[in-house]
XYZ file of C-alpha atoms in Angstrom:
512
model
C 41.174 97.104 20.299
C 39.295 99.610 22.469
C 39.006 97.185 25.392
C 42.424 95.531 25.246
C 45.728 96.781 26.550
C 49.383 95.880 27.088
C 50.906 95.514 30.551
C 54.475 96.261 31.613
C 56.249 94.954 34.700
C 58.962 97.495 35.550
C 61.185 95.862 38.155
C 63.577 98.565 39.334
C 66.319 99.016 41.895
C 64.091 100.414 44.629
C 60.714 98.917 43.759
C 58.395 97.233 41.301
C 55.807 98.991 39.152
C 53.075 97.622 36.922
C 51.619 99.851 34.238
C 48.921 99.260 31.655
C 49.035 101.197 28.370
C 46.449 101.759 25.681
C 46.959 101.995 21.935
C 48.066 105.644 22.071
C 50.710 104.852 24.712
C 48.753 106.492 27.531
C 48.784 105.088 31.059
C 45.532 103.306 32.006
C 46.642 101.715 35.291
C 49.610 102.048 37.613
C 50.676 100.452 40.912
C 54.005 100.481 42.760
C 55.627 98.707 45.704
C 59.050 99.273 47.259
C 61.278 96.415 48.365
C 63.970 96.211 51.026
C 67.541 97.287 50.303
C 69.892 94.894 52.099
C 73.436 96.063 52.989
C 75.270 93.159 54.669
C 78.616 95.006 54.569
C 79.884 98.354 53.252
C 79.692 98.316 49.450
C 77.495 95.204 49.386
C 73.912 95.545 48.114
C 71.357 92.717 47.960
C 67.655 92.204 47.215
C 65.403 89.304 48.167
C 64.193 87.767 44.860
C 61.207 86.169 46.613
C 60.093 89.571 47.909
C 60.472 90.975 44.394
C 58.294 88.189 42.945
C 55.653 88.635 45.650
C 55.606 92.401 45.037
C 55.352 91.820 41.293
C 52.216 89.732 41.715
C 50.780 92.314 44.103
C 51.298 95.363 41.873
C 49.862 93.566 38.835
C 46.711 92.671 40.765
C 46.491 96.128 42.391
C 46.783 97.999 39.099
C 44.180 95.828 37.383
C 41.859 96.150 40.358
C 42.233 99.936 40.606
C 41.432 100.361 36.904
C 38.635 97.770 37.008
C 40.358 95.641 34.357
C 40.369 91.879 33.830
C 43.658 90.058 33.168
C 42.063 88.710 29.980
C 42.037 92.291 28.629
C 45.842 92.208 28.476
C 46.981 91.253 24.984
C 50.568 90.889 26.171
C 52.981 91.425 29.051
C 56.390 93.034 28.729
C 59.147 93.078 31.328
C 61.814 95.657 32.024
C 64.296 95.338 34.826
C 67.216 96.680 36.802
C 70.091 95.300 34.786
C 73.079 93.192 35.896
C 71.408 92.292 39.220
C 71.951 88.542 39.478
C 69.893 85.638 40.842
C 70.798 81.939 41.115
C 67.917 79.612 41.920
C 66.957 75.958 42.197
C 65.265 74.805 38.981
C 62.819 72.448 40.728
C 61.753 74.430 43.765
C 62.208 77.876 42.224
C 63.945 78.988 45.426
C 66.988 81.297 45.233
C 70.202 79.907 46.717
C 71.175 83.406 47.892
C 69.846 86.948 47.793
C 70.225 88.709 44.451
C 73.473 90.648 44.108
C 72.472 94.125 42.937
C 74.196 95.988 40.098
C 75.536 98.489 42.664
C 77.264 95.728 44.666
C 81.053 96.137 44.840
C 82.050 92.938 46.672
C 83.829 91.520 43.629
C 86.158 94.514 43.124
C 89.187 92.402 44.140
C 88.314 89.829 41.483
C 88.032 92.557 38.866
C 91.461 93.860 39.863
C 92.869 90.336 39.404
C 91.528 90.333 35.840
C 93.004 93.782 35.250
C 96.397 92.647 36.551
C 96.235 89.599 34.259
C 95.712 91.860 31.200
C 92.309 90.372 30.436
C 90.438 93.675 30.246
C 90.906 94.250 26.521
C 89.751 90.774 25.458
C 86.672 91.104 27.695
C 85.883 94.477 26.118
C 86.320 93.115 22.578
C 83.869 90.282 23.201
C 81.291 92.007 25.395
C 81.658 95.739 24.738
C 81.894 96.204 28.514
C 84.497 97.516 30.922
C 85.752 94.850 33.297
C 83.840 95.898 36.401
C 82.047 94.490 39.448
C 78.919 96.157 38.027
C 78.222 93.255 35.658
C 76.789 89.792 36.312
C 79.819 87.554 35.613
C 81.709 88.130 38.863
C 78.427 88.217 40.797
C 77.471 84.752 39.520
C 80.970 83.478 40.291
C 80.722 84.865 43.837
C 77.335 83.235 44.488
C 78.572 79.848 43.231
C 81.647 80.154 45.457
C 79.967 81.508 48.569
C 76.281 80.602 48.794
C 75.398 77.910 51.296
C 75.043 74.643 49.352
C 71.452 73.440 49.275
C 70.800 70.245 51.182
C 69.836 67.318 48.998
C 67.238 64.781 50.021
C 70.114 62.511 51.063
C 71.111 65.239 53.558
C 74.536 65.679 52.008
C 75.730 68.889 50.462
C 76.822 69.016 46.850
C 78.985 71.621 45.197
C 76.868 74.372 43.668
C 78.780 74.263 40.405
C 78.136 70.515 40.071
C 74.448 71.192 40.593
C 74.607 73.981 38.020
C 76.301 71.671 35.473
C 73.577 69.109 36.066
C 70.960 71.730 35.220
C 69.674 71.820 38.799
C 70.565 75.489 39.317
C 69.650 78.361 37.008
C 71.203 81.800 36.725
C 69.599 84.918 35.389
C 69.158 88.637 35.619
C 65.854 89.889 37.067
C 64.039 89.613 33.707
C 64.894 85.891 33.581
C 63.779 85.398 37.169
C 60.385 86.993 36.447
C 59.919 85.229 33.092
C 60.655 81.942 34.871
C 58.144 82.670 37.636
C 55.503 83.824 35.137
C 55.909 81.129 32.453
C 58.188 78.377 33.790
C 60.626 79.056 30.918
C 64.266 80.068 31.319
C 64.721 82.954 28.883
C 66.429 86.326 28.634
C 66.600 88.886 25.842
C 69.667 90.126 23.959
C 69.789 93.466 25.797
C 70.002 91.821 29.220
C 72.386 89.106 28.013
C 74.720 91.835 26.787
C 75.057 93.136 30.372
C 76.311 89.910 31.941
C 79.970 90.084 30.766
C 79.409 86.474 29.616
C 77.776 87.177 26.230
C 79.621 87.842 22.982
C 77.768 90.768 21.397
C 79.391 90.192 17.997
C 78.710 86.440 17.696
C 75.423 86.759 19.632
C 76.070 83.778 21.880
C 77.340 82.891 25.339
C 81.130 83.015 25.166
C 82.919 79.753 26.026
C 86.143 81.461 27.128
C 84.332 83.826 29.484
C 82.235 80.997 30.914
C 85.481 79.119 31.594
C 87.117 82.211 33.149
C 84.302 82.631 35.661
C 83.526 78.895 35.901
C 79.869 79.467 35.071
C 78.333 76.311 33.526
C 76.425 77.047 30.319
C 73.691 74.660 31.490
C 72.540 77.230 34.038
C 72.209 80.101 31.541
C 68.950 81.229 29.942
C 68.101 80.968 26.261
C 68.693 84.334 24.563
C 65.787 85.664 22.489
C 64.833 88.914 20.688
C 63.620 91.798 22.878
C 60.304 91.736 21.042
C 59.573 88.085 20.282
C 56.784 86.926 17.989
C 57.532 83.350 19.143
C 56.685 84.507 22.711
C 58.603 83.690 25.885
C 55.563 81.795 27.169
C 52.190 82.432 28.813
C 51.099 83.062 32.355
C 49.426 80.071 33.940
C 45.631 80.073 33.753
C 45.653 78.578 37.249
C 48.220 81.068 38.514
C 47.798 84.418 40.283
C 46.377 86.174 37.197
C 43.796 83.523 36.381
C 44.455 84.008 32.668
C 46.855 82.918 29.936
C 48.559 86.164 28.942
C 51.445 86.076 26.421
C 54.798 87.227 27.824
C 56.349 88.591 24.647
C 58.938 91.282 25.358
C 61.830 92.091 27.672
C 64.409 94.846 27.775
C 66.927 95.948 30.361
C 65.608 99.173 31.855
C 67.883 101.565 29.978
C 67.335 99.882 26.643
C 63.613 99.916 27.412
C 63.794 103.686 27.911
C 65.633 103.999 24.583
C 62.790 102.025 22.973
C 60.079 103.947 24.830
C 61.624 107.232 23.687
C 61.339 105.837 20.109
C 65.096 106.156 19.543
C 64.891 103.697 16.667
C 67.455 105.304 14.342
C 71.243 105.611 14.504
C 72.163 108.855 16.292
C 69.005 109.011 18.433
C 69.916 109.514 22.110
C 68.223 109.582 25.518
C 69.257 110.014 29.140
C 67.322 108.415 32.003
C 67.605 109.943 35.470
C 66.835 107.286 38.063
C 68.900 105.903 40.934
C 71.765 106.377 38.495
C 71.721 107.961 35.057
C 72.125 106.126 31.799
C 72.814 107.932 28.547
C 72.326 105.768 25.444
C 72.808 106.504 21.769
C 71.518 104.147 19.088
C 74.378 103.257 16.696
C 72.279 101.089 14.353
C 73.542 97.685 13.228
C 77.141 98.599 14.023
C 78.759 97.905 17.374
C 80.844 101.085 17.811
C 83.917 100.571 19.982
C 84.511 103.275 22.573
C 87.853 104.997 23.094
C 86.450 107.244 25.806
C 85.244 104.981 28.617
C 81.763 104.215 27.295
C 80.168 100.792 26.962
C 79.175 99.170 23.688
C 75.946 97.339 24.311
C 72.978 95.791 22.522
C 70.106 98.253 22.287
C 67.328 95.920 21.207
C 66.260 93.335 18.652
C 62.917 92.898 16.944
C 61.748 89.474 15.720
C 63.424 88.492 12.462
C 65.625 91.606 12.388
C 69.316 92.198 13.173
C 70.227 93.585 16.575
C 70.587 97.331 17.023
C 73.578 98.394 19.077
C 74.079 101.390 21.359
C 76.824 103.333 23.078
C 76.129 103.806 26.765
C 77.422 106.019 29.511
C 76.539 104.515 32.906
C 76.503 106.933 35.846
C 76.043 105.054 39.111
C 74.612 107.800 41.335
C 72.312 110.683 40.373
C 68.823 110.288 41.882
C 70.472 108.370 44.737
C 72.418 111.548 45.539
C 69.106 113.351 46.088
C 68.003 110.465 48.330
C 71.254 110.948 50.259
C 70.336 114.612 50.832
C 67.156 113.299 52.475
C 69.061 110.674 54.467
C 71.273 113.335 56.059
C 68.290 115.657 56.675
C 69.364 118.444 54.310
C 65.969 118.170 52.590
C 62.609 116.644 53.529
C 61.681 115.554 49.993
C 63.089 115.664 46.480
C 60.791 118.527 45.429
C 62.619 120.842 47.855
C 65.861 120.663 45.878
C 64.737 123.122 43.181
C 63.578 125.714 45.702
C 66.785 125.491 47.751
C 69.039 125.493 44.687
C 67.301 128.601 43.329
C 67.767 130.405 46.650
C 71.494 130.882 45.905
C 73.121 132.250 42.746
C 75.832 129.589 42.695
C 77.446 126.928 44.867
C 80.136 129.431 45.944
C 82.770 127.059 44.589
C 81.439 123.885 46.250
C 81.580 120.672 44.175
C 80.127 117.314 45.138
C 81.255 114.076 43.509
C 78.576 111.502 44.462
C 80.825 108.453 44.048
C 79.021 106.500 46.773
C 79.458 103.197 44.905
C 82.528 104.131 42.885
C 82.478 105.948 39.548
C 81.149 104.506 36.306
C 81.670 105.989 32.848
C 83.953 107.470 31.773
C 86.201 107.049 34.860
C 85.538 103.412 35.903
C 87.018 103.580 39.388
C 85.405 101.126 41.795
C 87.389 102.603 44.687
C 86.312 106.219 44.192
C 84.133 107.540 47.004
C 81.786 110.457 47.608
C 83.619 113.755 47.985
C 82.724 117.376 48.837
C 85.336 120.033 48.022
C 85.480 123.811 48.132
C 83.561 124.390 51.364
C 84.105 127.483 53.480
C 82.627 128.669 56.750
C 79.999 130.428 54.617
C 78.807 127.223 52.944
C 75.110 126.633 53.614
C 72.627 123.832 53.019
C 71.451 125.483 49.781
C 74.996 125.416 48.365
C 75.299 121.671 49.069
C 71.903 120.981 47.471
C 72.716 123.061 44.403
C 76.123 121.361 44.092
C 74.370 117.969 44.150
C 72.114 118.957 41.239
C 75.087 120.399 39.372
C 76.952 117.095 39.878
C 74.149 115.300 38.032
C 74.534 117.743 35.131
C 78.349 117.535 35.102
C 78.339 113.734 35.070
C 75.967 113.854 32.109
C 78.272 116.280 30.269
C 81.161 113.830 30.845
C 79.123 111.254 28.946
C 77.846 113.641 26.255
C 81.404 114.670 25.349
C 82.606 111.055 25.265
C 79.570 110.082 23.162
C 80.301 112.770 20.553
C 83.997 111.823 20.452
C 83.238 108.115 19.921
C 80.345 108.433 17.481
C 81.300 111.552 15.567
C 77.658 112.614 15.933
C 76.872 115.954 17.550
C 73.866 115.749 19.867
C 71.457 118.548 18.963
C 68.620 117.405 21.208
C 68.612 114.989 24.130
C 65.444 113.129 25.134
C 65.216 112.776 28.910
C 63.088 110.693 31.270
C 63.008 109.246 34.776
C 61.866 110.612 38.112
C 64.308 113.522 38.363
C 63.170 115.176 35.102
C 60.000 116.351 36.828
C 62.372 118.948 38.330
C 62.312 121.891 35.892
C 65.331 123.481 37.568
C 67.411 120.348 36.918
C 66.251 120.132 33.279
C 67.195 123.768 32.657
C 70.514 123.314 34.467
C 71.217 120.212 32.371
C 70.490 122.108 29.155
C 72.812 124.914 30.286
C 75.711 122.679 31.337
C 75.730 120.555 28.155
C 74.646 123.478 25.945
C 72.058 121.286 24.217
C 68.277 121.325 23.883
C 66.458 118.971 26.266
C 63.143 117.335 25.298
C 60.937 115.893 28.034
C 58.108 113.641 26.778
C 54.511 113.631 28.017
C 54.819 110.033 29.221
C 57.995 110.079 31.308
C 57.655 106.452 32.469
C 59.425 105.493 29.253
C 61.056 102.406 30.763
C 57.708 100.689 31.302
C 56.402 102.097 28.017
C 59.358 100.644 26.094
C 58.769 97.130 27.392
C 55.053 97.462 26.659
C 55.897 98.534 23.101
C 58.226 95.534 22.675
C 55.568 93.083 23.893
C 52.748 94.760 21.966
C 54.684 94.733 18.681
C 55.328 91.005 19.114
C 51.603 90.171 19.308
C 50.442 92.714 16.716
C 48.846 95.154 19.181
C 50.885 97.817 17.370
C 51.635 97.264 13.696
C 55.122 98.749 13.409
C 57.569 101.214 14.950
C 56.194 104.108 12.866
C 52.966 103.762 14.820
C 55.002 104.085 18.037
C 56.822 107.171 16.766
C 53.495 108.942 16.270
C 52.678 108.303 19.963
C 55.726 110.247 21.191
C 54.736 113.750 22.346
C 56.851 116.493 23.914
C 55.738 117.812 27.300
C 58.332 120.594 27.465
C 61.602 121.586 25.836
C 64.493 123.383 27.547
C 67.115 125.408 25.649
C 70.435 126.742 26.974
C 70.106 130.107 28.745
C 73.635 130.193 30.162
C 76.572 131.613 28.216
C 78.791 128.870 26.799
C 81.855 130.408 28.463
C 80.123 130.311 31.871
C 79.135 126.659 31.451
C 82.659 125.760 30.365
C 84.191 127.587 33.341
C 81.899 125.812 35.836
C 82.593 122.451 34.203
C 86.355 123.014 34.092
C 86.725 122.540 37.862
C 84.577 119.381 37.888
C 87.558 117.290 36.725
C 89.607 118.647 39.651
C 86.891 117.538 42.077
C 86.631 114.098 40.462
C 90.411 113.683 40.720
C 90.159 114.045 44.510
C 87.547 111.297 44.776
C 89.508 108.652 42.869
C 91.020 105.537 44.479
C 89.870 106.654 47.943
C 88.722 103.279 49.303
C 92.163 101.632 49.110
C 92.968 101.530 52.816
C 89.540 100.604 54.162
C 89.454 97.447 52.033
C 92.991 96.204 52.614
């Protein structure tokens, strides 16, 4: 055991990371590579799946090399991924027919509005637990099949992409499926990723015939759905491939479910919030799929081999860390670390509110036409006020979700486990604790997304015996308790709704 490890491929929105963990859940190796963000039109976001695969191979080799490890020392590989991002590729050549459409992509908003007008939203929610939104994979797959250039056949004539898909010549998947396919040659996804496609019935645990018909997505192109931690394995890497070893690929989780798993939120009522490009607040609801009346998603949390699925409530916030990147883009800061210093330099925002609805608003508002908004500025507004208002917006959006979560679940959150890049910012963690009036617990290993997928893969091959062993690995780095008066937090939060109201439905004219 001392000389073997578990590897995790963490394929995110902005880049790909490979991490190697030991038995105590500590990081042994780590490598990262960014990939290009492609914006063909306003509101459209694409990635090149080939670049992602090339980067994946590179970071795996770099991390092993840096730590002086052999691939044969990996007992298993787990995968975690940006969810909903959709790839369609040729089964024989392995070549994508189009760039991946990223979860942030809004090009199918018109199609979503058609479904809303046709009163199909409620039936979609009942089957999938999801809001009808361009965020998910169903309308993205439909768009690719309608709009990608047909591949030329050897006879030099084009054939309809859907015909090719029905014949099993084209495959569709989220990024986990794409990587599993490239690593093992098998077309597989896990239940957590399947539950984010808007094509999967989370109650019956199968692809839904009516939804496949609605979006004209042939079932032949869909991956086989397996547990998140799979003792039967998804496959092995090719001994003659880039790793030069047969390593079991045994676990996969969408990134937010992976963070839930990595934070050891194994029991009903356990909750975590991940601060990345967006923020994703998940609460484990056990074996019950809890329907939301407050704009949250019902989703599959994870499934272990031979066990029933565990469900979760989720609040998806599209822009949090990306708002800090925007501050850099417009030269208000030079790097993310500056935000705390600038925010501390003023006592308040002087009434300035920022709603970072750059790609619409997710939970609990679900408005694809909302846009970024700054309100309350005066001639005295300075850079520090804007920066502080951006950090406060992250905290307010999280409180929106926390209140909806309590209303839906009936469970009061006494402590929230947090992770992701932004939680390195102590000012933000304290602000978050103040605004939601709840204790915040930051773990020692904050790369919980990669850790969760490593745990899933390691459990499948017996590297870890059971989830109790994983619980004992979880250690607190620092806790934050509310220092602000409740009345002050409530007063600050009370004007947030007014600011949000001004951002809603803004993009109407520009898209007509």
